[in-house]
CSV table of C-alpha atoms in Angstrom, one decimal:
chain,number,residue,atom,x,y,z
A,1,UNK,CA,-128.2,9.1,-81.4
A,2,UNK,CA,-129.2,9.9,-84.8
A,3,UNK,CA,-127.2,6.9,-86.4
A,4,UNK,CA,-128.3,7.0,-89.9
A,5,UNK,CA,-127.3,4.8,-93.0
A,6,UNK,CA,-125.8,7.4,-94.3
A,7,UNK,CA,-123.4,7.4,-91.5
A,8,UNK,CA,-122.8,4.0,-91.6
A,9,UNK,CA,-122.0,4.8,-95.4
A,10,UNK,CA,-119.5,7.4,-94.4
A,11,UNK,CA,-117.7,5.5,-91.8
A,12,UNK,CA,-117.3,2.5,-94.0
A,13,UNK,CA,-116.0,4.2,-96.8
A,14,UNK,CA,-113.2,6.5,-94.2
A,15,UNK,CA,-112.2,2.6,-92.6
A,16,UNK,CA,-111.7,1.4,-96.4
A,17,UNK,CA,-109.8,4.2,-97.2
A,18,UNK,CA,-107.9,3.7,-94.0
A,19,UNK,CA,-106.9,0.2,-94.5
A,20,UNK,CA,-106.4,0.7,-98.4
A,21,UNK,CA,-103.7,3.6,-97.5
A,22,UNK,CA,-101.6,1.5,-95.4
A,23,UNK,CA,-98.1,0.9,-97.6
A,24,UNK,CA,-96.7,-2.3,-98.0
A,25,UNK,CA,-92.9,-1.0,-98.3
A,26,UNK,CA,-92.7,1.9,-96.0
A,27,UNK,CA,-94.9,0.8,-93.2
A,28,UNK,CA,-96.3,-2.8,-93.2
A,29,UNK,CA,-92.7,-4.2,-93.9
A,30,UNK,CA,-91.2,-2.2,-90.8
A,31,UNK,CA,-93.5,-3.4,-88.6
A,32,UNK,CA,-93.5,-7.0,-89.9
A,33,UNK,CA,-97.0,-7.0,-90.8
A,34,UNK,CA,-95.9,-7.5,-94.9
A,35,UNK,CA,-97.9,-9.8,-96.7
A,36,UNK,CA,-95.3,-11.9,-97.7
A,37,UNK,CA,-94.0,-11.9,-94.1
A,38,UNK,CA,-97.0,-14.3,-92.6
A,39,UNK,CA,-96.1,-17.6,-94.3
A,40,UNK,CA,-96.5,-19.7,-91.5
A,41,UNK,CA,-95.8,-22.9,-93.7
A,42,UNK,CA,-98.9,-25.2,-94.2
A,43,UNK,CA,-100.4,-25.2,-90.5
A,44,UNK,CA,-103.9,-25.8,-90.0
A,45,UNK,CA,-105.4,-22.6,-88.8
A,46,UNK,CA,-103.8,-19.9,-90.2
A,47,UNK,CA,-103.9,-17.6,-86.7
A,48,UNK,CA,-105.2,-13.6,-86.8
A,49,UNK,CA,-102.5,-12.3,-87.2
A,50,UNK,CA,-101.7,-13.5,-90.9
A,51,UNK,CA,-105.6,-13.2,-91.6
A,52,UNK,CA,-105.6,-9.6,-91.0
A,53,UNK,CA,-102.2,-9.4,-93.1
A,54,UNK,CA,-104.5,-11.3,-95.7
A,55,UNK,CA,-107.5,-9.0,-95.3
A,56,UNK,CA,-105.6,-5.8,-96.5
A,57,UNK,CA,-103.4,-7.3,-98.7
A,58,UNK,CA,-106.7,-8.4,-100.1
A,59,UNK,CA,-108.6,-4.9,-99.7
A,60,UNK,CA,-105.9,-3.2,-101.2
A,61,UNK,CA,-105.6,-5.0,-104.2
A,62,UNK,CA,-109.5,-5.3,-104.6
A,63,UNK,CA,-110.7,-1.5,-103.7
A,64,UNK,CA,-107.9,0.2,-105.7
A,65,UNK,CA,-109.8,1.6,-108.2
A,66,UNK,CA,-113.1,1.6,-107.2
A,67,UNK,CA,-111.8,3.1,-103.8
A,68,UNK,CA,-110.5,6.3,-106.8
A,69,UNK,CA,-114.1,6.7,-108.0
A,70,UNK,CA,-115.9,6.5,-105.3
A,71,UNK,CA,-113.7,9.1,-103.5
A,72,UNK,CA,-114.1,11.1,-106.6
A,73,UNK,CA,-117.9,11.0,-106.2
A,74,UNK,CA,-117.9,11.8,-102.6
A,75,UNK,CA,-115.5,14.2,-103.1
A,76,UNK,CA,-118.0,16.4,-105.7
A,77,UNK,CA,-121.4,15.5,-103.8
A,78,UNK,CA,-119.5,17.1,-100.4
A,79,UNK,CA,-118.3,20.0,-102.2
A,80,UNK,CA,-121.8,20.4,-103.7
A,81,UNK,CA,-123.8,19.7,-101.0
A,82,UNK,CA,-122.0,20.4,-97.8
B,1,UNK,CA,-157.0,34.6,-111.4
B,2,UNK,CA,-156.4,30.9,-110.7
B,3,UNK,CA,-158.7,29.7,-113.7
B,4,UNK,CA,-157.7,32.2,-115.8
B,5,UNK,CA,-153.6,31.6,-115.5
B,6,UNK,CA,-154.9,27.4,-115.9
B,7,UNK,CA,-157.0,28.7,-119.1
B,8,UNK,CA,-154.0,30.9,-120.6
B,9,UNK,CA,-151.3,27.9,-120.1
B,10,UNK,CA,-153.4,25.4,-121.0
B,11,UNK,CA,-154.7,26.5,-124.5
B,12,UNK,CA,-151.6,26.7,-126.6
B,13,UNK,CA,-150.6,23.1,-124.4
B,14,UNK,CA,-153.6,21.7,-126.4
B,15,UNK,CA,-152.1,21.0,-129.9
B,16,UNK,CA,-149.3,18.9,-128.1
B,17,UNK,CA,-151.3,16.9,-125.3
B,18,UNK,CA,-149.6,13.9,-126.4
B,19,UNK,CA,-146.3,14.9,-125.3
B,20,UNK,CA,-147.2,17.1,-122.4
B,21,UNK,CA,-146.5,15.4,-119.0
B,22,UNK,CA,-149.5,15.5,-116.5
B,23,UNK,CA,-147.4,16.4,-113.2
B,24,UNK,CA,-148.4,19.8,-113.1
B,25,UNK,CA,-149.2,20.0,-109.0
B,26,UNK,CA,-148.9,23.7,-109.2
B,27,UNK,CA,-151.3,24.6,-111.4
B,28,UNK,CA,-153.8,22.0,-111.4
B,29,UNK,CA,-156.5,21.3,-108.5
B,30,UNK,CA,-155.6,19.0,-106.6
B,31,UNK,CA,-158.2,15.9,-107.8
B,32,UNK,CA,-155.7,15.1,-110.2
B,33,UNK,CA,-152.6,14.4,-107.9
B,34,UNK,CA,-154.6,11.5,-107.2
B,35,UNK,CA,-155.3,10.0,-110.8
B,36,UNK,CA,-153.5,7.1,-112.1
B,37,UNK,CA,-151.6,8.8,-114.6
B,38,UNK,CA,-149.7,6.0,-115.8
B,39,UNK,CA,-152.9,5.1,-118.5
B,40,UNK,CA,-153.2,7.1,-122.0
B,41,UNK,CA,-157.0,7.9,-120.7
B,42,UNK,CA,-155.8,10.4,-117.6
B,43,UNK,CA,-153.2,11.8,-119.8
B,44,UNK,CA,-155.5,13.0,-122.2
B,45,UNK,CA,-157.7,13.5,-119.2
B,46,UNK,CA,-155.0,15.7,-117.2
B,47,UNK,CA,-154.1,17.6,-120.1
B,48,UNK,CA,-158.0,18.6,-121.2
B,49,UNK,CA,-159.1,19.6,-117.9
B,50,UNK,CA,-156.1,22.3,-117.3
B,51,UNK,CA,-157.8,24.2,-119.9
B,52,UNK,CA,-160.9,24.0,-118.9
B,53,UNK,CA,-160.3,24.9,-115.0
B,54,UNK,CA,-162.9,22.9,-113.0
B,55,UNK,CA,-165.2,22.3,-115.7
B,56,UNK,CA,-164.0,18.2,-115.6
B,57,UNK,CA,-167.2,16.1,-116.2
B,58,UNK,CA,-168.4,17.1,-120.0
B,59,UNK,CA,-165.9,18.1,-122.3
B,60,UNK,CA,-163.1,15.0,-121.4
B,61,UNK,CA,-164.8,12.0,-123.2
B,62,UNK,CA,-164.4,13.6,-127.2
B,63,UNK,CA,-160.7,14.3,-126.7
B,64,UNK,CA,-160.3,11.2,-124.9
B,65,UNK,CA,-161.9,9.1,-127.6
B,66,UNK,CA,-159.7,10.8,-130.1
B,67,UNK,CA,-156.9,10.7,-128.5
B,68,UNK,CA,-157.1,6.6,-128.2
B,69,UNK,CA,-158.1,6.1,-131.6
B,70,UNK,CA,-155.4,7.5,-133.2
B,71,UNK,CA,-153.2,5.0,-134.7
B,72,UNK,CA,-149.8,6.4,-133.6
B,73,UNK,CA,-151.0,6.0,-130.1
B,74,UNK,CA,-151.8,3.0,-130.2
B,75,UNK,CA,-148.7,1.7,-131.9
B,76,UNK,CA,-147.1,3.6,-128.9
B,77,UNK,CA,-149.2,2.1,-126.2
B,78,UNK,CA,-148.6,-1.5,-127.7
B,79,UNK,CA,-144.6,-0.7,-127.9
B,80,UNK,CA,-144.8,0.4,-124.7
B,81,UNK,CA,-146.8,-2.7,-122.8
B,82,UNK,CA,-144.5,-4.9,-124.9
B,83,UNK,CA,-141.4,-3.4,-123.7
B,84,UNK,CA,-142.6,-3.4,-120.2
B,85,UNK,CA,-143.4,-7.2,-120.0
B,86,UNK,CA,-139.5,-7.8,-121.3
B,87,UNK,CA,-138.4,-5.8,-119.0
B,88,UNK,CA,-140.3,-7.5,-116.1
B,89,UNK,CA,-139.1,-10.7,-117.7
B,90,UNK,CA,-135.4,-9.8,-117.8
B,91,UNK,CA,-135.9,-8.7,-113.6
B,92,UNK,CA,-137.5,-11.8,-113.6
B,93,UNK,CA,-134.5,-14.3,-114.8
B,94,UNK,CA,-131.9,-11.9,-112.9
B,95,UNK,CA,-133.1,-10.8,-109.7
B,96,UNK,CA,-132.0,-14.1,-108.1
B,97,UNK,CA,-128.6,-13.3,-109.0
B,98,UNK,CA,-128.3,-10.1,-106.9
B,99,UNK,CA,-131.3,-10.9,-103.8
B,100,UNK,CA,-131.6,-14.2,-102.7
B,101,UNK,CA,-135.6,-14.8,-103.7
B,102,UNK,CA,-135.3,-18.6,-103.3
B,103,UNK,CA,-133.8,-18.6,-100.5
B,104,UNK,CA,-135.6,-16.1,-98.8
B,105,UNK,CA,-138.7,-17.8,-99.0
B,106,UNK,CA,-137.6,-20.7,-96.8
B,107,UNK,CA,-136.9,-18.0,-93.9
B,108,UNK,CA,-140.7,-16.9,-94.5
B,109,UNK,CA,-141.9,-20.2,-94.5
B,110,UNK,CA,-143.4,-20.4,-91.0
B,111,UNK,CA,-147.2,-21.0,-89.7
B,112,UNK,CA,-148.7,-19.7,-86.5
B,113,UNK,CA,-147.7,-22.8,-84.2
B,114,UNK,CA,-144.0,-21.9,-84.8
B,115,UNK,CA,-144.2,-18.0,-84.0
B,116,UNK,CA,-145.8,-18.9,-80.9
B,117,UNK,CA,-143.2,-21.8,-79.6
B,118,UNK,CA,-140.7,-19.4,-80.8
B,119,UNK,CA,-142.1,-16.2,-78.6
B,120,UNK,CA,-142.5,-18.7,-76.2
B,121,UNK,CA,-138.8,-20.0,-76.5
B,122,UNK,CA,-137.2,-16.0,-76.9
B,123,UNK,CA,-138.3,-15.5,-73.5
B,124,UNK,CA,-138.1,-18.2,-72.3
B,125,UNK,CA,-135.2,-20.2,-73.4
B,126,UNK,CA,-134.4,-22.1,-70.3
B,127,UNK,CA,-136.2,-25.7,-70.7
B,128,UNK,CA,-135.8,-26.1,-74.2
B,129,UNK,CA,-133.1,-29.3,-74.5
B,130,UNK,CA,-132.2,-30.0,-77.8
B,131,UNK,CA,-131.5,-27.2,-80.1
B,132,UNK,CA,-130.2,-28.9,-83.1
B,133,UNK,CA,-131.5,-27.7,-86.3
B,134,UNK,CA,-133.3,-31.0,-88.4
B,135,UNK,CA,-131.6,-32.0,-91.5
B,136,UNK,CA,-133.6,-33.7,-94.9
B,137,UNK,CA,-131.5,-34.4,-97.0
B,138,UNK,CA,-128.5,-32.1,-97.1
B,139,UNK,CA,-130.9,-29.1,-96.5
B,140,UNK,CA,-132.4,-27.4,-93.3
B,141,UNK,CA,-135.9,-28.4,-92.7
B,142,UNK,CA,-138.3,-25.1,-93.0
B,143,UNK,CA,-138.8,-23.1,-89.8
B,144,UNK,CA,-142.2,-24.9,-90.0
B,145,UNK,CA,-141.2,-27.9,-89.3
B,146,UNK,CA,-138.6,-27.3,-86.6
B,147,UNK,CA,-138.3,-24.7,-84.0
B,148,UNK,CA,-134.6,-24.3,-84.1
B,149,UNK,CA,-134.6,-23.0,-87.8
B,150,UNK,CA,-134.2,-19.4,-88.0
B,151,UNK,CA,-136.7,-17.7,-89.8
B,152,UNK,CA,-136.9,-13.9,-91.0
B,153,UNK,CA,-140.8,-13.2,-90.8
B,154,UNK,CA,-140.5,-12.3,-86.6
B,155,UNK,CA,-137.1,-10.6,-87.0
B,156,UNK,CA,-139.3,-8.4,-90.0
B,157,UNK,CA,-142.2,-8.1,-88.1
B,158,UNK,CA,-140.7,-7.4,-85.0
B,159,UNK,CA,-138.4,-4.7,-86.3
B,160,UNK,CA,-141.9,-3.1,-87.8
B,161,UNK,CA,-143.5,-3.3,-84.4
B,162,UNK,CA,-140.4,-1.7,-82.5
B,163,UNK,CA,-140.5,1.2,-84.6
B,164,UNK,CA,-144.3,1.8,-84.0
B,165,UNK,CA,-144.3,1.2,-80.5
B,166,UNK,CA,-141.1,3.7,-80.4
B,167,UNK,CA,-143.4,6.4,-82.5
B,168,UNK,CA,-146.1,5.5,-79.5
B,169,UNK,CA,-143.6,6.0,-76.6
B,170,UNK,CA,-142.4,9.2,-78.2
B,171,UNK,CA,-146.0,10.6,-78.7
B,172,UNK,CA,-146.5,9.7,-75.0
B,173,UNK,CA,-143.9,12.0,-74.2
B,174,UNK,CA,-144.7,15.0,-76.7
B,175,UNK,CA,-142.0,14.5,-78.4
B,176,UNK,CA,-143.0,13.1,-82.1
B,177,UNK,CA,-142.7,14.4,-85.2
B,178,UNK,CA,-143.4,12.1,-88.5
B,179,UNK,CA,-139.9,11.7,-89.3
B,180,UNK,CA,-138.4,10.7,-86.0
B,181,UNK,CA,-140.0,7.4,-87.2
B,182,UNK,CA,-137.7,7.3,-90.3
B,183,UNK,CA,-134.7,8.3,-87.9
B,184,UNK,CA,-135.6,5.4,-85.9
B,185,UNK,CA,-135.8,2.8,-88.3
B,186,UNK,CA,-133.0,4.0,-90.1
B,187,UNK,CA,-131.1,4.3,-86.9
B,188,UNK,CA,-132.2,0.7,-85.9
B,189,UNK,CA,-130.9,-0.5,-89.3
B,190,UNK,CA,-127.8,0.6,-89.1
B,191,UNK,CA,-127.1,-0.6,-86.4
B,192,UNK,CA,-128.3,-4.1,-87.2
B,193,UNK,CA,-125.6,-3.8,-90.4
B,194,UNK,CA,-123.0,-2.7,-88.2
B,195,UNK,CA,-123.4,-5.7,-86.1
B,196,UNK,CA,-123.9,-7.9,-89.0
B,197,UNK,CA,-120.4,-6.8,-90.4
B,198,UNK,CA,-118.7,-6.9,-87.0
B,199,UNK,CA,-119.9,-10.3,-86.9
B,200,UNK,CA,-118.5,-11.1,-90.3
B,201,UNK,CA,-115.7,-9.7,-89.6
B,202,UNK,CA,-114.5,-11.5,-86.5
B,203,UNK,CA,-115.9,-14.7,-88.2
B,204,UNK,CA,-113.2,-14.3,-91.1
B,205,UNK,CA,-110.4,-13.6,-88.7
B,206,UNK,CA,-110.9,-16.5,-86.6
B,207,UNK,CA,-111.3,-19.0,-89.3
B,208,UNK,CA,-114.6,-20.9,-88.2
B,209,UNK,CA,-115.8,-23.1,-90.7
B,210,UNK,CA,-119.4,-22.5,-90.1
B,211,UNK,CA,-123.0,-23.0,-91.9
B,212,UNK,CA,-123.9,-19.6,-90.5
B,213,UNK,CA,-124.9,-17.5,-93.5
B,214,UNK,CA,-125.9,-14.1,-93.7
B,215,UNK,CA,-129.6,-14.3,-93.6
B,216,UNK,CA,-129.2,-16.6,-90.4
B,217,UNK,CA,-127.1,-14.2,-88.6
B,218,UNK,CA,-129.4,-11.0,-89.9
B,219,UNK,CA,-132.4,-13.7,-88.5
B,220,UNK,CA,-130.7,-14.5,-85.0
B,221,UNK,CA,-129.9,-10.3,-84.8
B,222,UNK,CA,-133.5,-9.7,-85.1
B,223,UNK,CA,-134.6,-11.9,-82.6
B,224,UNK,CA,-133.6,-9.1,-80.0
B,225,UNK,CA,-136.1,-6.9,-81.3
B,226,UNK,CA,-139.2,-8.8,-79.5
B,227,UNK,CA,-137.5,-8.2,-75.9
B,228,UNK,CA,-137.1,-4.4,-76.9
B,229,UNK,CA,-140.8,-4.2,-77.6
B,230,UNK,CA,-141.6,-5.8,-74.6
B,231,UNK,CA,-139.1,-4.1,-72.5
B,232,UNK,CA,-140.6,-1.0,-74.3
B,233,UNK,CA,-144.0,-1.7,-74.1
B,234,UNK,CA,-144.0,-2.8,-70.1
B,235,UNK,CA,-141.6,1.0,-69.5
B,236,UNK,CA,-144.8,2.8,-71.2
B,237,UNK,CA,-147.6,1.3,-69.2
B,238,UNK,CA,-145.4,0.9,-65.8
B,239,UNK,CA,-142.9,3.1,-66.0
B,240,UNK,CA,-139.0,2.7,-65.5
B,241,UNK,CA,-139.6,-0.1,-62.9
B,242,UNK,CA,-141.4,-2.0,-65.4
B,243,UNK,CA,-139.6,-1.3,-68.2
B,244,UNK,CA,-136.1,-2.2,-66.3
B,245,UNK,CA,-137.4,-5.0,-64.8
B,246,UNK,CA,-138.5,-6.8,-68.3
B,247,UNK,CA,-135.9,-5.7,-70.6
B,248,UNK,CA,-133.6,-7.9,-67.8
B,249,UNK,CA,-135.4,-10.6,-67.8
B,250,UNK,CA,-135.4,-10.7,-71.8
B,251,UNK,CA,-131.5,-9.4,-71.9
B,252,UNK,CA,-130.8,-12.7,-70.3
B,253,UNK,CA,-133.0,-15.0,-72.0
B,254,UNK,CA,-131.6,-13.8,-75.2
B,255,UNK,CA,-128.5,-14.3,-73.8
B,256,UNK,CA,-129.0,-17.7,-73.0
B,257,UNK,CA,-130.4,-18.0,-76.8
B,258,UNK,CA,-127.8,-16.8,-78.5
B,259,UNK,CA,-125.2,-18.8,-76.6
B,260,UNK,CA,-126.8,-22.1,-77.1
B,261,UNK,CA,-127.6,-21.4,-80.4
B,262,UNK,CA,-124.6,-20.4,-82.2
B,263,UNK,CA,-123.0,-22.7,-79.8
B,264,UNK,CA,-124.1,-25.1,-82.3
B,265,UNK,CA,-123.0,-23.3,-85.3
B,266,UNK,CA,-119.6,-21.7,-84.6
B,267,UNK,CA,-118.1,-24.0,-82.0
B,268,UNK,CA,-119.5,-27.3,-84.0
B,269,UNK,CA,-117.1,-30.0,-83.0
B,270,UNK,CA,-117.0,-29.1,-79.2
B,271,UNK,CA,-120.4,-28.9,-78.3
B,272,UNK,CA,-121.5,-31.5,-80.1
B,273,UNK,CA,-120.1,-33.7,-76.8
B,274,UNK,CA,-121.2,-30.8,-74.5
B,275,UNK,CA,-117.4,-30.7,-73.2
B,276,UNK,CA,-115.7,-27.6,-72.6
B,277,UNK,CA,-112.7,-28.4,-74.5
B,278,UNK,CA,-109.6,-26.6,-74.2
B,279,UNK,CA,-107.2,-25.2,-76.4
B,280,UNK,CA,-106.9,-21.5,-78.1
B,281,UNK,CA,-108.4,-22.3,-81.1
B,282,UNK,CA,-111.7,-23.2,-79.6
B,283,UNK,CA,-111.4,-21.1,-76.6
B,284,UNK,CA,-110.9,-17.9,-79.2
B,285,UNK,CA,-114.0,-18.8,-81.0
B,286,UNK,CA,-116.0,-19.3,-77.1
B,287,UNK,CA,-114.7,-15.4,-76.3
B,288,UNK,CA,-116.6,-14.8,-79.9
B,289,UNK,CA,-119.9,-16.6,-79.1
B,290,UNK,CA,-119.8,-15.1,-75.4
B,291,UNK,CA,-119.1,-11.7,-77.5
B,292,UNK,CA,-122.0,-11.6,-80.1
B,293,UNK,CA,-124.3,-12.8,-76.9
B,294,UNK,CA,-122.7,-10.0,-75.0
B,295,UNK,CA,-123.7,-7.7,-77.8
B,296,UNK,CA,-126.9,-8.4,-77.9
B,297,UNK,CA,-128.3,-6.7,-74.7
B,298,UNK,CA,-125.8,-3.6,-74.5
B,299,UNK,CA,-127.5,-2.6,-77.6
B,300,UNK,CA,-131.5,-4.4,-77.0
B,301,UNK,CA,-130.5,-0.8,-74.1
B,302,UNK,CA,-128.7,1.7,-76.0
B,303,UNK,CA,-131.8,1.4,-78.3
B,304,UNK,CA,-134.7,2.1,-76.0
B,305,UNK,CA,-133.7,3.8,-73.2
B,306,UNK,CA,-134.7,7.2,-74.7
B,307,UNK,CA,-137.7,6.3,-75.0
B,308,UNK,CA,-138.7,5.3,-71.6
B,309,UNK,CA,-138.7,8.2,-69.6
């Protein structure tokens, strides 16, 4: 078992990475998932799909640089500290 | 050898006591690990008795004396209780910027009668009809009051409880060691996060408009706890029959809670006429109450089945 904060710490920060990596030109747009591809006019619910387009347009824009330091600071305490 | 090392190291420490710092576990005995060394007294205490070995009761009142009545000291204690008090006051003015004090204390603001309708009503939830939450006045009334409110002090305390009883159930078995019980909690807590983001998560993407906040959802996650205990509790002094047979019973009843209480909050308009309406919009967010109620009882077993051997 053994699932420790620190896990939890680790896993979030890979999934952030993850979603943060995903390019908007080369990837997102070929699979239609570009943030400027969801405009479903002014509907009432927006639907998933365009929320999740949202969500790492969002986390992209938002985690850019902290997302550098933090990896940064990971980076050195895993090299030191195994 | 042991006095003698304390005697050489402490004598040419005397001239700077002042500065010396008193966390010297090593070579001290071990009285002073337990003075308060945060007082000018011990640390001219601390520093005067490393040169004198064990010899403590006599010689620490002149240097003591001396040390307080000199006037640099006492500038420096008086700078540093005056810094302190602005620093509590600057905690003070901020801290409700990054935790929630205020509104905390209206999840802890509960009296005996409501912990025991609420026990009654975790394993129980069957009879209860109305499960509305009482408004005064644009704000929730406090969990004393009403015994739909979700409140933090059982979800704390039952948390507490579950990793004691899982420290018992492990020293049943042979199998403790001090910091299994960190492991647990921690283990427990993460797990509690994970759910709590999940939640959050699927919450976002399915655009409910709800009154749920964080500490309510945290609250409602916590209520599994008390079935675990119990489920835990009945496994140690009946064995797996017990323990199966009661962590059923209490995976259903919180199922049953959790269903018809965030009924209320996530599918708002729909329930509030009882009728299963149709359409994908509020049959999505259904699939996410029947989800988080799901949730609840895989994990009230994936956290306690080691311990019931």
């Amino acid at each position: 078992m053994a699932f420790t904060l620190y896990l939890l710490l680790q896993a979030a920060l890979l999934c952030v990475n993850t979603i943060t990596v995903l390019h908007e030109e080369r990837f997102l747009k070929n699979i239609g998932w570009g943030a400027d591809q969801g405009i479903g006019g002014f509907g009432e619910e927006p639907g998933i799909k365009s929320q999740l387009m949202n969500l790492i347009r969002s986390v992209r824009t938002v985690m850019r640089v902290p997302l550098i330091i933090i990896n940064s600071i990971a980076i050195v305490l895993l090299l030191l500290f195994g | 050898m042991h006095p003698a090392g304390l005697a050489a190291a402490g004598t040419p420490r005397q001239p700077s006591k002042r500065r010396t710092p008193v966390s010297q576990p090593g070579m001290a005995d071990p009285h002073q690990l337990f003075d308060d060394t945060s007082s000018a007294q011990s640390r001219g205490y601390g520093a005067q008795r490393a040169p004198s070995g064990l010899g403590y009761p006599a010689p620490s009142a002149s240097p003591q004396a001396a040390f307080l009545a000199d006037p640099v000291s006492n500038m420096a204690m008086a700078y540093g209780s005056s810094l302190a008090a602005q620093g509590k006051e600057l905690v003070d003015k901020n801290i409700d910027r990054f935790v929630p004090v205020t509104k905390l204390k209206y999840y802890f603001a509960v009296d005996t009668m409501y912990v025991g309708k609420k026990l009654g009503l975790l394993f129980f939830p069957y009879l209860h009809q109305d499960w509305e939450v009482q408004y005064q006045q644009d704000t929730p009334v406090a969990p004393r009051f009403d015994i739909n409110a979700p409140d933090l002090y059982i979800p704390a305390m039952a948390f507490i409880t579950y990793v004691l009883v899982a420290g018992l159930a492990l020293g049943t078995q042979d199998r403790f060691s001090p910091d299994l019980l960190g492991l647990q909690a921690s283990s427990a807590l993460a797990w509690l996060t994970l759910e709590v983001l999940a939640i959050l998560l699927s919450l976002y993407l399915v655009t409910v408009n709800t009154d749920l906040t964080t500490i309510d959802l945290v609250a409602f996650l916590g209520y599994k706890y008390v079935g675990m205990i119990g489920g835990v509790l009945m496994g140690l002094l009946f064995g797996k029959i017990g323990y199966y047979l009661v962590l059923g019973w209490c995976c259903v009843s919180i199922f049953v809670f959790m269903i018809r209480t965030l009924r209320l909050k996530i599918l708002a308009e729909a329930a509030a006429e009882g009728v299963p309406v149709r359409g994908a919009r509020n049959q999505l967010r259904m699939y996410l109450t029947m989800a988080v109620a799901a949730a609840q009882p895989l994990l009230m077993y994936w956290l306690t089945f080691h311990l019931v051997r």
